[in-house]
Coordinates of C-alpha atoms (C1' of nucleotides) in Angstrom, one line a residue:
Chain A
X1 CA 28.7 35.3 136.6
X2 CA 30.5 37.9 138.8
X3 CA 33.0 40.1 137.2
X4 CA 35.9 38.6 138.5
X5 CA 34.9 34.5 137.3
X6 CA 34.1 36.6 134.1
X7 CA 37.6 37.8 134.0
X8 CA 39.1 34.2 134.9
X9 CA 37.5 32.8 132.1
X10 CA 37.9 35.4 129.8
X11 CA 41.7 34.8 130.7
X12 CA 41.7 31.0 130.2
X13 CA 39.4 31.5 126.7
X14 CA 42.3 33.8 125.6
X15 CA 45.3 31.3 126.9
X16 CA 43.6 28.7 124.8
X17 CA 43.7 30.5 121.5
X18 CA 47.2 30.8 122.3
X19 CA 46.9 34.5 122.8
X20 CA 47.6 36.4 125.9
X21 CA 45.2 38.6 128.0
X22 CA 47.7 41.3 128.9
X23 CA 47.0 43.9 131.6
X24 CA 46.2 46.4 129.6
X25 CA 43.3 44.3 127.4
X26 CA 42.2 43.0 130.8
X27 CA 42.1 46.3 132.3
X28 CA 39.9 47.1 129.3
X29 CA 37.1 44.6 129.6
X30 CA 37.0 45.8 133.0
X31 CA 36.2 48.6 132.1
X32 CA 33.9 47.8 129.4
X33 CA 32.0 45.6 132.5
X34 CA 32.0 48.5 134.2
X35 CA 29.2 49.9 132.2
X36 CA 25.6 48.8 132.2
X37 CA 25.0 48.7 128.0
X38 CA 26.7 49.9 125.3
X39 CA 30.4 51.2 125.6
X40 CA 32.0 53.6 123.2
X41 CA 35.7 53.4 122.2
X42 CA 36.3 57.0 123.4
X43 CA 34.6 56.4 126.9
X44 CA 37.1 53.5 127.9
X45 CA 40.0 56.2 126.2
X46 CA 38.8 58.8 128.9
X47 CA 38.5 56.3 131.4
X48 CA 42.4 55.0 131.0
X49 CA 43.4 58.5 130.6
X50 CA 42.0 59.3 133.9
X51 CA 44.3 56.2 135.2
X52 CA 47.7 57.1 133.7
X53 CA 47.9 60.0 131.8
X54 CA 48.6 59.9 128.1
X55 CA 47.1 57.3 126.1
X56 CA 45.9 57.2 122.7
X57 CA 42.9 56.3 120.6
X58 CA 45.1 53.3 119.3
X59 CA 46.1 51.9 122.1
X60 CA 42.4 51.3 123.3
X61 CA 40.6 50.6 119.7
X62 CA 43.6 47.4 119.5
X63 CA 42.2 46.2 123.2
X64 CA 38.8 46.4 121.9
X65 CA 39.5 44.8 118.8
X66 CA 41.2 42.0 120.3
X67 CA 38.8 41.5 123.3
X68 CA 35.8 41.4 120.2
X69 CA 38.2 38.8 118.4
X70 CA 37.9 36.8 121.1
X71 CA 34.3 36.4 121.7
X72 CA 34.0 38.9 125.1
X73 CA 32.7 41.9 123.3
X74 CA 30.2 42.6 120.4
X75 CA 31.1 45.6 118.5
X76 CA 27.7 47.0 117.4
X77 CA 27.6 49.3 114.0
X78 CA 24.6 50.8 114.5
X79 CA 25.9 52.3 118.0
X80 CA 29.6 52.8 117.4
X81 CA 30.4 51.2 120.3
X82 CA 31.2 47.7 122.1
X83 CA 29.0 45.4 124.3
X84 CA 30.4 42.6 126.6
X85 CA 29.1 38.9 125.5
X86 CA 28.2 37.2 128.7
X87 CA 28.7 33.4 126.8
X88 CA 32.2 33.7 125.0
X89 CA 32.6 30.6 125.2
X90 CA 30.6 29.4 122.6
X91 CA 30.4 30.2 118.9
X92 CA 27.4 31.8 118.7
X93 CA 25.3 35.0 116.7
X94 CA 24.6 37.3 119.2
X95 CA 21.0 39.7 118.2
X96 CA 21.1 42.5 120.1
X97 CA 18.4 44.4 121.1
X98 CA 19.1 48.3 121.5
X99 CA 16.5 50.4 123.1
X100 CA 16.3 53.6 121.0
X101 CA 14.9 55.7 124.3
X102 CA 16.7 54.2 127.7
X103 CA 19.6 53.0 125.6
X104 CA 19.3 49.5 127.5
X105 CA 21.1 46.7 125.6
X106 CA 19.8 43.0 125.7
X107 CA 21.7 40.2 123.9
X108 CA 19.9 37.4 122.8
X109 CA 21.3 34.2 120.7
X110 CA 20.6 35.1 117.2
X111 CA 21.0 31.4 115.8
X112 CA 17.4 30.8 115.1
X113 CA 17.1 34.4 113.3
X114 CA 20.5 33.9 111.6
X115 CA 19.5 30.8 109.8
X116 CA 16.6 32.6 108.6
X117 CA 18.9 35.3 107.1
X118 CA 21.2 32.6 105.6
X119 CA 18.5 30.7 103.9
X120 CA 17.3 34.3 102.1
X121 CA 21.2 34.9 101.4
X122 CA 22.3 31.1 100.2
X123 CA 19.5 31.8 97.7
X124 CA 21.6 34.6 96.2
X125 CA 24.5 32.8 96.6
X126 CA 26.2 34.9 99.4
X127 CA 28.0 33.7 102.2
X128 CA 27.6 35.2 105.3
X129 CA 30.8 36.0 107.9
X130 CA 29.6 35.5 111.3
X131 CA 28.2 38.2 112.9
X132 CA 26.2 40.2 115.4
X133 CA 22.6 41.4 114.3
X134 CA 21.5 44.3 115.9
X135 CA 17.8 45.9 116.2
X136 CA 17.0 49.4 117.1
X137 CA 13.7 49.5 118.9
X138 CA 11.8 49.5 122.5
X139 CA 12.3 47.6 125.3
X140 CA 10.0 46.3 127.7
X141 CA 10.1 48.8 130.1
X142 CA 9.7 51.8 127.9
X143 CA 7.0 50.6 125.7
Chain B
X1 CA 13.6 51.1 85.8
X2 CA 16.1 53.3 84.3
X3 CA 17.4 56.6 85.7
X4 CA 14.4 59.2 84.9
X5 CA 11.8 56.9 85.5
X6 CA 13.4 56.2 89.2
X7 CA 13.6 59.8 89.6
X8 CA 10.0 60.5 88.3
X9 CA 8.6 57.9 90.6
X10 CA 10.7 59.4 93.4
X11 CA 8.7 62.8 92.8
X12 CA 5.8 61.2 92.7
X13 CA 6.5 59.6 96.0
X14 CA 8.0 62.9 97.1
X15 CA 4.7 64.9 96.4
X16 CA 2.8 62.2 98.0
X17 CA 4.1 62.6 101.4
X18 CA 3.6 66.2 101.1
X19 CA 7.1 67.4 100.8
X20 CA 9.2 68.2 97.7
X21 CA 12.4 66.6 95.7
X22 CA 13.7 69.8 95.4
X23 CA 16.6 70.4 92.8
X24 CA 19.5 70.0 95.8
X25 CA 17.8 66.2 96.7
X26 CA 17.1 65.7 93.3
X27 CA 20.8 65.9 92.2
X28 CA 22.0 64.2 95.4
X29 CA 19.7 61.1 94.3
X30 CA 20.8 61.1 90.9
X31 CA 24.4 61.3 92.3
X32 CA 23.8 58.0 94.6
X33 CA 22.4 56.5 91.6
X34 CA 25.7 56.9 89.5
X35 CA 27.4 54.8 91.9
X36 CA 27.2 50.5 91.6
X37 CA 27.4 50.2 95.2
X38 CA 27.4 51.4 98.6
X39 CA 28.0 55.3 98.1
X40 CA 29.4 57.3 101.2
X41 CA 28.2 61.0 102.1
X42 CA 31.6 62.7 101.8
X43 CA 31.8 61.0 97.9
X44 CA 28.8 63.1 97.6
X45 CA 29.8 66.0 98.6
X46 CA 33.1 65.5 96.9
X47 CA 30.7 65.8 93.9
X48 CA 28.4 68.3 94.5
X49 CA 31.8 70.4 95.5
X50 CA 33.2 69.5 92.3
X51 CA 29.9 71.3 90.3
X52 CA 29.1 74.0 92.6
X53 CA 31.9 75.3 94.5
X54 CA 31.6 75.5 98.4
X55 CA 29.5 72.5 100.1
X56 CA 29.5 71.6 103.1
X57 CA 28.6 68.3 105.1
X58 CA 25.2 69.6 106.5
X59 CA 23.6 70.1 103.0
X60 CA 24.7 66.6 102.1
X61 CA 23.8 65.2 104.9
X62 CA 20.4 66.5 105.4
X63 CA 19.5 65.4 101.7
X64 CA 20.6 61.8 102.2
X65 CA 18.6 62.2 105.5
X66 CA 15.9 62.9 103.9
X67 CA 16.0 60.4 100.7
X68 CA 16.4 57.7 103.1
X69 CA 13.3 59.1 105.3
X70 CA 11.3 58.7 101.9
X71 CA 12.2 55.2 101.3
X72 CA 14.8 56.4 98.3
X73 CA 18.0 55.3 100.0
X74 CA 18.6 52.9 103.1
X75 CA 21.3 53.8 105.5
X76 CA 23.7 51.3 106.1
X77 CA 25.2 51.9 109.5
X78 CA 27.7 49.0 109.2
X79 CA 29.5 50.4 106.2
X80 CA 29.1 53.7 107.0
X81 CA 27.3 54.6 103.6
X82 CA 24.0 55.2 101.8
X83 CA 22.4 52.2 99.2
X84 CA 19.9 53.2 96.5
X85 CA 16.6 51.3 97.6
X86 CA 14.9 50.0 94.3
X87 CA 11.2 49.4 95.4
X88 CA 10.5 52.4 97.7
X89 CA 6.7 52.3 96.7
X90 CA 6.4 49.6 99.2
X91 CA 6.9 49.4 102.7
X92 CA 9.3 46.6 103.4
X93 CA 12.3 45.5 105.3
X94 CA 15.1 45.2 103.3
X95 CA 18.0 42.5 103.9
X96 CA 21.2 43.9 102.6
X97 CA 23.7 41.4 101.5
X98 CA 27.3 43.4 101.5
X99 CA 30.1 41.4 99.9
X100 CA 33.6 42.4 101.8
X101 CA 35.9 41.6 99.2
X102 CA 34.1 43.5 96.2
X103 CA 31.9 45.8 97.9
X104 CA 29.0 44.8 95.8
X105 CA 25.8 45.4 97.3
X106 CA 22.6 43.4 97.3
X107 CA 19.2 43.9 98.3
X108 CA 16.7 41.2 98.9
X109 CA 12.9 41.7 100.7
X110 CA 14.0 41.1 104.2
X111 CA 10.5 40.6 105.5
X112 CA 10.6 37.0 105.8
X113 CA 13.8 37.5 107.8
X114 CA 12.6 40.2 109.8
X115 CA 9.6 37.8 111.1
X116 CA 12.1 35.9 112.3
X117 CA 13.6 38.0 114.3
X118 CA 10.7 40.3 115.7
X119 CA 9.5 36.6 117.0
X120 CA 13.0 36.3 119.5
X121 CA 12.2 39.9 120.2
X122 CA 8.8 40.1 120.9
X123 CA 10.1 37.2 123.5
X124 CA 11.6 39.2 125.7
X125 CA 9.2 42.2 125.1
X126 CA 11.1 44.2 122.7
X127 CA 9.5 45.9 119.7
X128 CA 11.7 46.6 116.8
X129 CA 11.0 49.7 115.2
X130 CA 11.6 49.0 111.2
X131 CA 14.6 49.1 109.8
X132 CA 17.3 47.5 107.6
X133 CA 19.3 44.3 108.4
X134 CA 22.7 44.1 107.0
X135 CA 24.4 40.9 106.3
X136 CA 28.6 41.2 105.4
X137 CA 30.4 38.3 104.1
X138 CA 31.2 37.5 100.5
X139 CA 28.8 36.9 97.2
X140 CA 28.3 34.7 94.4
X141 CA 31.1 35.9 92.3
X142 CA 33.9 36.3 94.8
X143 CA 33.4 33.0 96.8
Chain C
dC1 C1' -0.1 92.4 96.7
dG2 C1' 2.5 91.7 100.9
dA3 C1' 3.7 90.0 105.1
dA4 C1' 3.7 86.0 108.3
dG5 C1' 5.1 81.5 108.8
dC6 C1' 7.4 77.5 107.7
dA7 C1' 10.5 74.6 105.0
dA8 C1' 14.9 74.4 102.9
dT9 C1' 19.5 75.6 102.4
dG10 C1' 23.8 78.1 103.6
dT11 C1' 27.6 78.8 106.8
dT12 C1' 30.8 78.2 110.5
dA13 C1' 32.6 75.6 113.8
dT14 C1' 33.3 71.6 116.2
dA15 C1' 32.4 66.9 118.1
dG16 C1' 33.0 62.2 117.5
dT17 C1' 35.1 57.9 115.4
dA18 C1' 38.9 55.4 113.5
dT19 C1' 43.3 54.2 111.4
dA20 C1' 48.1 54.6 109.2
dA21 C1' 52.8 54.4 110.0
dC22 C1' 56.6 53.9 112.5
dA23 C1' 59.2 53.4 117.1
dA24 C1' 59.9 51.3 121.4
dT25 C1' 59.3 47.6 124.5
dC26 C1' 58.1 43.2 126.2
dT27 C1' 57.8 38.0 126.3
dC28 C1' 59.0 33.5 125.2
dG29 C1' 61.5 29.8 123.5
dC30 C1' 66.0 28.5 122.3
Chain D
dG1 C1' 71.4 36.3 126.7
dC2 C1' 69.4 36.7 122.3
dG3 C1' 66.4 36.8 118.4
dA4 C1' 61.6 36.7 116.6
dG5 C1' 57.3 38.0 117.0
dA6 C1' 53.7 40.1 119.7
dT7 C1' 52.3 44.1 122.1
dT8 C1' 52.2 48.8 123.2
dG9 C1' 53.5 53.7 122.6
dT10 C1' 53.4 57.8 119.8
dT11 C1' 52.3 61.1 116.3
dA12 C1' 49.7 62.5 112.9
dT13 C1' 45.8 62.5 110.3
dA14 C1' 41.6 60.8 107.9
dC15 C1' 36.9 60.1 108.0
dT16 C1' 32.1 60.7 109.8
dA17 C1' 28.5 63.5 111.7
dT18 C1' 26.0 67.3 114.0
dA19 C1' 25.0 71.7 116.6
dA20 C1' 23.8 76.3 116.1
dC21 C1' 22.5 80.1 113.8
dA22 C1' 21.8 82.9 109.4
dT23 C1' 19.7 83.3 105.1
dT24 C1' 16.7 82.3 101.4
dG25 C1' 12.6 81.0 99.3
dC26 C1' 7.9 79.1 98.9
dT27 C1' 3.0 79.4 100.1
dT28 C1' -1.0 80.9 102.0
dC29 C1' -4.1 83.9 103.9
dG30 C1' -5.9 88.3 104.8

DNA sequence: CGAAGCAATGTTATAGTATAACAATCTCGC
DNA sequence: GCGAGATTGTTATACTATAACATTGCTTCG
């Protein structure tokens, strides 16, 4: 999916929650699409002060949060920053894969893996939130 | 295992690897171990600044660096804070169970888990390097 | 013993990440 | 138009982490 059919249906996803994907959110995964892997906060902050002067950490951790609420980016912990999901759409655990030497970011479904975690937790009695799982390794190419 | 046995086993482990618990790691362990949960660096150094005077972040820092290098403490990137690791004799994933609401902590053997997982990886021709998987949602006693 | 070498800690400064709190503006339905 | 709620702006600050260099201390080997 190109970036702008990416950005249509990011745009219909968000109408149909009933929320609005205003210029600046949209100008934000943009941005975020811009990149190749993993996107910190403070990059896209540069990157929208470079397009109109004063803006603050606020204003772009909101866009992210919202645009991760909705399914178009992953925040991952482990990296303090934000990937873009390429299948919003549906519900789904994302297991990323982040390459500890290229810093090359693969997203695979994690459904298989996270029932495997759930199982271990139910035993306990916990109750997982939805969520991204993320391992730190080597890719294919560096190995 | 109560407090001094942990701590003697952690020498022992310590010795074993051919470095030292010295008297600054020492405390900072028994520190982490005063706390139920999920313990955060600067509540460390809040401490060892309350006994000693001037601390700064580095010394802290490098000590929980190291206790978790030795298998004491795990690293929990998604909260941003240190867990005491209760079988550190054994090399072993661990599955943290976080609970949102309380902030209890769990650990189970992740290694079941973690087969899971390396499987989807090892799919695409990623390696993993080891490390700890961290599961949020809420636990037995809050659901 | 004494000095070389290395590990550990101290110290200073700063980089990087994130949010609280309140004000201003915009959008949409009525 | 107007009011309610969502969005964005603004200011300030809290929290997390590391770089870089100085100092101390242990140990080992001649």
């Amino acid at each position: 999916m190109n970036t702008s059919d990416y950005l249509a249906a990011a745009d219909a996803a968000c109408c149909a929650s009933g929320t609005r994907l205003t210029a600046l959110r949209r100008r934000v995964l943009e941005l975020v699409l811009g990149y190749p892997g993993v996107v910190k906060a403070y990059q896209v902050l540069a990157d929208l002060q470079a397009e109109r002067g004063v803006v603050a950490p606020p204003t772009v951790y909101r866009a992210l949060d919202y645009l991760a609420q909705q399914g178009m980016l992953h925040r991952v912990d482990a990296l303090n920053g934000y990937i873009v999901c390429h299948h919003f759409e549906c519900t789904h655990r994302a297991l990323i894969l982040a390459c500890e030497r290229c810093g090359k970011v693969t997203e695979l479904s994690g459904d298989d893996a996270f029932a495997a975690l759930s199982a271990s937790a139910s035993a306990a009695g916990f109750v997982p939130r939805e969520q991204t799982l993320v391992l730190t390794g080597c890719c294919k190419e560096c190995a």
